[in-house]
Short mmCIF file of C-alpha atoms in Angstrom, two decimals:
data_model
loop_
_atom_site.label_atom_id
_atom_site.label_comp_id
_atom_site.label_asym_id
_atom_site.label_seq_id
_atom_site.Cartn_x
_atom_site.Cartn_y
_atom_site.Cartn_z
CA MET C 1 28.76 -0.39 42.18
CA THR C 2 27.25 -1.93 39.03
CA ASP C 3 24.13 -0.81 37.25
CA ASP C 4 21.85 -3.85 37.06
CA HIS C 5 18.96 -2.03 35.39
CA PRO C 6 17.68 -3.89 32.31
CA THR C 7 18.41 -2.46 28.88
CA TYR C 8 16.08 -2.34 25.90
CA GLY C 9 17.88 -2.97 22.65
CA THR C 10 16.89 -1.35 19.38
CA SER C 11 18.51 -0.89 16.00
CA LEU C 12 16.45 2.24 15.34
CA GLY C 13 16.63 5.42 17.39
CA VAL C 14 18.06 6.35 20.78
CA SER C 15 18.55 9.76 22.37
CA ASP C 16 20.45 11.33 25.22
CA LEU C 17 20.74 14.84 26.61
CA HIS C 18 22.59 16.25 23.60
CA THR C 19 22.25 13.83 20.66
CA ILE C 20 19.78 11.79 18.66
CA SER C 21 21.03 8.62 17.02
CA LEU C 22 19.04 6.90 14.28
CA LEU C 23 20.13 3.66 12.66
CA GLY C 24 23.47 4.04 14.36
CA ARG C 25 24.11 7.45 12.80
CA ASP C 26 23.86 10.98 14.13
CA LEU C 27 20.46 12.25 13.04
CA SER C 28 21.45 15.91 12.86
CA ALA C 29 24.89 15.54 11.32
CA ASP C 30 24.43 12.53 9.03
CA LEU C 31 20.78 12.26 8.00
CA ILE C 32 18.84 15.54 8.10
CA GLY C 33 19.14 17.18 4.70
CA ARG C 34 21.25 14.31 3.39
CA VAL C 35 18.73 11.53 2.74
CA SER C 36 15.18 11.57 1.42
CA PHE C 37 12.25 10.49 3.56
CA GLY C 38 11.70 7.48 1.30
CA HIS C 39 15.33 6.45 1.64
CA LEU C 40 15.07 6.67 5.42
CA ALA C 41 11.74 4.84 5.53
CA PHE C 42 13.17 1.95 3.50
CA GLN C 43 16.12 1.68 5.88
CA LEU C 44 13.92 1.86 8.97
CA ILE C 45 11.82 -1.00 7.63
CA THR C 46 14.61 -3.26 6.35
CA LEU C 47 17.61 -2.07 8.40
CA GLU C 48 19.45 -1.99 5.08
CA GLU C 49 20.39 1.09 3.08
CA PRO C 50 18.60 0.98 -0.28
CA THR C 51 20.52 0.97 -3.50
CA PRO C 52 19.65 3.85 -5.83
CA GLN C 53 17.63 1.33 -7.86
CA GLN C 54 15.65 0.09 -4.87
CA ALA C 55 15.12 3.67 -3.69
CA ARG C 56 13.61 4.73 -7.02
CA VAL C 57 11.17 1.83 -7.05
CA PHE C 58 10.26 2.43 -3.40
CA GLU C 59 9.64 6.14 -3.99
CA ALA C 60 7.61 5.33 -7.11
CA VAL C 61 5.36 3.06 -5.07
CA LEU C 62 4.88 5.74 -2.40
CA VAL C 63 3.78 8.22 -5.07
CA ALA C 64 1.52 5.67 -6.76
CA LEU C 65 -0.32 4.92 -3.52
CA ALA C 66 -0.52 8.39 -1.97
CA ASP C 67 -4.05 9.22 -3.10
CA HIS C 68 -6.83 7.91 -5.29
CA GLY C 69 -9.54 10.53 -4.89
CA PHE C 70 -12.64 10.18 -2.76
CA THR C 71 -12.08 6.62 -1.58
CA PRO C 72 -13.79 5.40 1.61
CA THR C 73 -10.60 6.05 3.59
CA ALA C 74 -10.39 9.66 2.38
CA ILE C 75 -14.07 10.25 3.07
CA SER C 76 -13.65 8.75 6.54
CA ALA C 77 -10.77 11.10 7.31
CA ARG C 78 -12.75 14.11 6.13
CA MET C 79 -15.87 13.11 8.06
CA THR C 80 -13.90 12.53 11.25
CA TYR C 81 -12.27 15.94 10.90
CA LEU C 82 -15.73 17.46 10.44
CA SER C 83 -16.85 15.82 13.67
CA ALA C 84 -13.68 16.49 15.66
CA PRO C 85 -11.64 19.31 14.10
CA GLU C 86 -9.55 19.54 17.26
CA SER C 87 -8.21 16.03 16.58
CA ILE C 88 -6.30 15.88 13.33
CA GLN C 89 -4.66 12.69 14.57
CA GLY C 90 -8.09 11.12 14.88
CA ALA C 91 -8.98 12.07 11.33
CA LEU C 92 -5.75 10.58 9.99
CA ALA C 93 -6.19 7.47 12.09
CA SER C 94 -9.77 6.93 10.90
CA GLY C 95 -8.59 6.92 7.31
CA LEU C 96 -5.71 4.57 8.01
CA LEU C 97 -7.92 2.19 10.00
CA GLY C 98 -10.00 1.64 6.88
CA GLY C 99 -7.10 -0.04 5.10
CA GLY C 100 -8.38 -3.55 4.38
CA SER C 101 -9.12 -6.13 1.76
CA ARG C 102 -10.92 -3.73 -0.59
CA PHE C 103 -8.93 -0.53 -0.13
CA LEU C 104 -5.25 -0.23 0.86
CA GLY C 105 -4.89 -3.91 1.77
CA VAL C 106 -4.70 -5.18 -1.80
CA SER C 107 -0.95 -4.64 -2.04
CA GLU C 108 -0.28 -6.93 0.91
CA ASP C 109 -2.82 -9.51 -0.26
CA THR C 110 -1.25 -9.57 -3.72
CA GLY C 111 2.27 -9.84 -2.35
CA ARG C 112 1.25 -12.73 -0.12
CA PHE C 113 -0.59 -14.50 -2.96
CA LEU C 114 2.48 -14.21 -5.18
CA ALA C 115 4.91 -15.21 -2.43
CA ASP C 116 2.87 -18.30 -1.59
CA ALA C 117 2.82 -19.35 -5.25
CA LEU C 118 6.56 -18.80 -5.58
CA ALA C 119 7.25 -20.80 -2.44
CA GLU C 120 5.76 -23.86 -4.15
CA LEU C 121 8.36 -23.79 -6.93
CA ASP C 122 11.57 -25.79 -6.92
CA GLU C 123 13.05 -23.33 -9.41
CA LEU C 124 11.92 -20.14 -11.11
CA PRO C 125 10.68 -20.24 -14.70
CA THR C 126 13.01 -18.86 -17.34
CA THR C 127 10.48 -18.27 -20.10
CA GLU C 128 7.23 -16.38 -20.47
CA ALA C 129 5.41 -19.65 -21.09
CA GLY C 130 6.84 -21.03 -17.86
CA TRP C 131 5.63 -18.04 -15.88
CA ASP C 132 2.22 -18.30 -17.53
CA ALA C 133 1.89 -21.93 -16.44
CA VAL C 134 2.72 -21.04 -12.83
CA ALA C 135 0.30 -18.11 -12.93
CA ALA C 136 -2.51 -20.24 -14.35
CA ASP C 137 -2.05 -22.83 -11.60
CA ALA C 138 -2.03 -20.13 -8.91
CA VAL C 139 -5.18 -18.46 -10.26
CA ARG C 140 -7.02 -21.79 -10.54
CA ALA C 141 -6.06 -22.75 -6.99
CA GLN C 142 -7.21 -19.39 -5.67
CA ARG C 143 -10.57 -19.67 -7.39
CA ALA C 144 -11.00 -23.30 -6.36
CA ALA C 145 -10.61 -22.17 -2.77
CA GLY C 146 -13.40 -19.64 -3.29
CA ARG C 147 -11.10 -16.63 -3.02
CA PHE C 148 -10.66 -13.61 -5.23
CA VAL C 149 -7.37 -13.24 -7.06
CA PRO C 150 -5.83 -10.15 -5.43
CA GLY C 151 -4.48 -7.51 -7.76
CA LEU C 152 -7.00 -8.29 -10.49
CA GLY C 153 -9.63 -5.74 -11.43
CA HIS C 154 -10.43 -2.20 -10.36
CA HIS C 155 -13.75 -0.57 -9.50
CA LEU C 156 -12.95 2.41 -11.75
CA HIS C 157 -10.09 1.58 -14.14
CA LYS C 158 -11.85 -1.26 -15.87
CA GLU C 159 -9.84 -0.88 -19.06
CA GLY C 160 -6.47 -0.76 -17.35
CA ASP C 161 -4.95 0.90 -14.29
CA PRO C 162 -2.64 3.67 -15.59
CA ARG C 163 -0.18 3.09 -12.74
CA THR C 164 0.58 -0.53 -13.56
CA PRO C 165 2.61 -0.18 -16.79
CA VAL C 166 4.58 2.72 -15.33
CA LEU C 167 5.55 0.71 -12.25
CA PHE C 168 6.51 -2.25 -14.44
CA ALA C 169 8.67 0.02 -16.59
CA ILE C 170 10.44 1.64 -13.64
CA ALA C 171 11.20 -1.74 -12.07
CA ARG C 172 12.64 -2.97 -15.37
CA GLU C 173 14.69 0.18 -15.88
CA GLU C 174 16.20 -0.22 -12.43
CA GLY C 175 16.86 -3.95 -12.67
CA GLN C 176 14.32 -4.63 -9.92
CA PHE C 177 11.81 -6.63 -11.95
CA GLY C 178 12.00 -9.82 -9.88
CA PRO C 179 9.94 -12.98 -9.51
CA HIS C 180 6.95 -11.33 -7.82
CA LEU C 181 6.49 -8.86 -10.65
CA ALA C 182 7.16 -11.53 -13.26
CA LEU C 183 4.47 -13.76 -11.78
CA PHE C 184 2.06 -10.84 -11.37
CA GLU C 185 2.55 -9.85 -15.01
CA ALA C 186 1.86 -13.46 -16.01
CA VAL C 187 -1.34 -13.45 -13.96
CA GLY C 188 -2.51 -10.58 -16.11
CA ARG C 189 -1.80 -12.54 -19.26
CA VAL C 190 -3.54 -15.77 -18.26
CA ALA C 191 -6.40 -14.48 -16.12
CA PRO C 192 -8.85 -13.74 -18.97
CA GLU C 193 -8.66 -17.34 -20.19
CA VAL C 194 -8.64 -18.93 -16.75
CA THR C 195 -11.37 -16.77 -15.20
CA GLY C 196 -13.39 -15.96 -18.30
CA LYS C 197 -13.20 -12.26 -17.42
CA ALA C 198 -11.02 -9.50 -18.83
CA LEU C 199 -9.81 -7.92 -15.59
CA PRO C 200 -6.83 -5.54 -15.58
CA LEU C 201 -3.91 -5.77 -13.18
CA ASN C 202 -4.43 -2.96 -10.70
CA GLY C 203 -1.80 -0.56 -9.43
CA ALA C 204 -2.13 -1.65 -5.82
CA GLY C 205 -1.24 -5.20 -6.77
CA ALA C 206 1.69 -3.99 -8.87
CA CYS C 207 2.90 -2.00 -5.86
CA GLY C 208 2.77 -5.07 -3.64
CA ALA C 209 4.74 -7.12 -6.15
CA ALA C 210 7.30 -4.35 -6.63
CA LEU C 211 7.80 -3.88 -2.89
CA ALA C 212 8.29 -7.61 -2.41
CA ASP C 213 10.90 -7.66 -5.18
CA ILE C 214 12.96 -4.89 -3.54
CA GLY C 215 13.02 -6.72 -0.24
CA ILE C 216 10.12 -5.37 1.82
CA PRO C 217 8.83 -8.25 4.00
CA ILE C 218 5.37 -9.44 3.02
CA GLU C 219 3.96 -8.85 6.49
CA LEU C 220 4.96 -5.16 6.27
CA LEU C 221 3.58 -4.36 2.82
CA ARG C 222 0.35 -2.89 4.17
CA GLY C 223 2.39 -0.67 6.46
CA VAL C 224 4.17 0.85 3.46
CA VAL C 225 0.80 1.43 1.79
CA LEU C 226 -0.46 3.23 4.88
CA LEU C 227 2.73 5.28 5.01
CA ALA C 228 2.06 6.46 1.46
CA ARG C 229 -1.67 7.03 1.95
CA CYS C 230 -1.06 9.11 5.08
CA ALA C 231 0.19 11.88 2.80
CA GLY C 232 -2.98 11.72 0.73
CA LEU C 233 -5.22 11.70 3.78
CA LEU C 234 -3.42 14.73 5.16
CA GLY C 235 -4.06 16.43 1.83
CA HIS C 236 -7.79 15.72 2.11
CA ILE C 237 -7.85 17.11 5.64
CA ALA C 238 -5.89 20.15 4.47
CA GLU C 239 -8.63 20.84 1.91
CA GLU C 240 -11.20 20.76 4.70
CA VAL C 241 -9.05 23.15 6.73
CA ARG C 242 -8.81 25.54 3.77
CA GLY C 243 -12.60 25.66 3.55
CA HIS C 244 -13.22 23.13 0.77
CA ARG C 245 -15.65 21.29 3.03
CA VAL C 246 -16.64 18.18 1.14
CA ALA C 247 -17.40 16.39 4.41
CA ALA C 248 -20.08 18.92 5.35
CA ALA C 249 -21.71 18.52 1.94
CA VAL C 250 -21.67 14.72 2.21
CA PHE C 251 -23.13 14.86 5.70
CA ALA C 252 -25.87 17.30 4.67
CA ASP C 253 -26.76 15.26 1.59
CA VAL C 254 -27.03 11.97 3.45
CA GLU C 255 -28.99 13.53 6.31
CA ARG C 256 -31.36 15.24 3.91
CA HIS C 257 -32.09 12.05 2.00
CA ALA C 258 -32.23 9.60 4.88
CA VAL C 259 -35.57 7.77 5.13
CA TYR C 260 -36.93 5.43 7.74
CA VAL C 261 -37.35 1.80 6.66
CA ASP C 262 -39.59 -0.50 8.70
CA PRO C 263 -37.40 -3.53 9.46
CA THR C 264 -40.46 -5.77 9.61
CA ALA C 265 -41.73 -4.78 6.18
CA ALA C 266 -41.22 -7.23 3.34
CA ASP C 267 -38.59 -6.32 0.79
CA GLU C 268 -40.15 -4.79 -2.27
#
């Protein structure tokens, strides 16, 4: 008698009564205690084992993106925990759901912007001047279309994002400074002249370029950002749990200073 039940193929994890297999290897015997979480995450995403060089860049990006203080996503996680302390998953989810074009989505937007510009090239530049020309064209096209240039500028680090040069240096040290980072670096050089504004290259954009250069698919870049930020959000929730209740103070302050505005009244 044959078993005609359909099967559901996966290259990730499968389990039976006694074993757990992940990526074709025994989870307990081959992976637990033998690989880092970053190493495993890279392999789950790409189905390829990272080289030590790729792994260092990947881990550096995860650290760079883990937390950035009281951002809207962190505040959202804290406020949700205040409202529903029985649902830590809801608090984490609320923070992750806020990942968009202004916070947490910049890495993906930058990676896509760079990838689109690179796709237009017949061959990669070999000189700094060549990269600058490509970057200038890409920035002009973006602005002509009425779009912001992703990866440029930061609401706080207006004189330079401290993460950016470190990420550049690590990628260079590990031989992972590829075309996305080269183009992104060139954008930073030409943007002041093209845009008329001195805007720094932000760390989120550098992370997107670095991830693209180590082989993370563009459509998954935001997922890596959320993976990193989940650690930071959990840290914010942990502070609330320990009694450092920022959310309660924010709520009380807003409630105390809320005023009614007549929607029919003329703007003053």
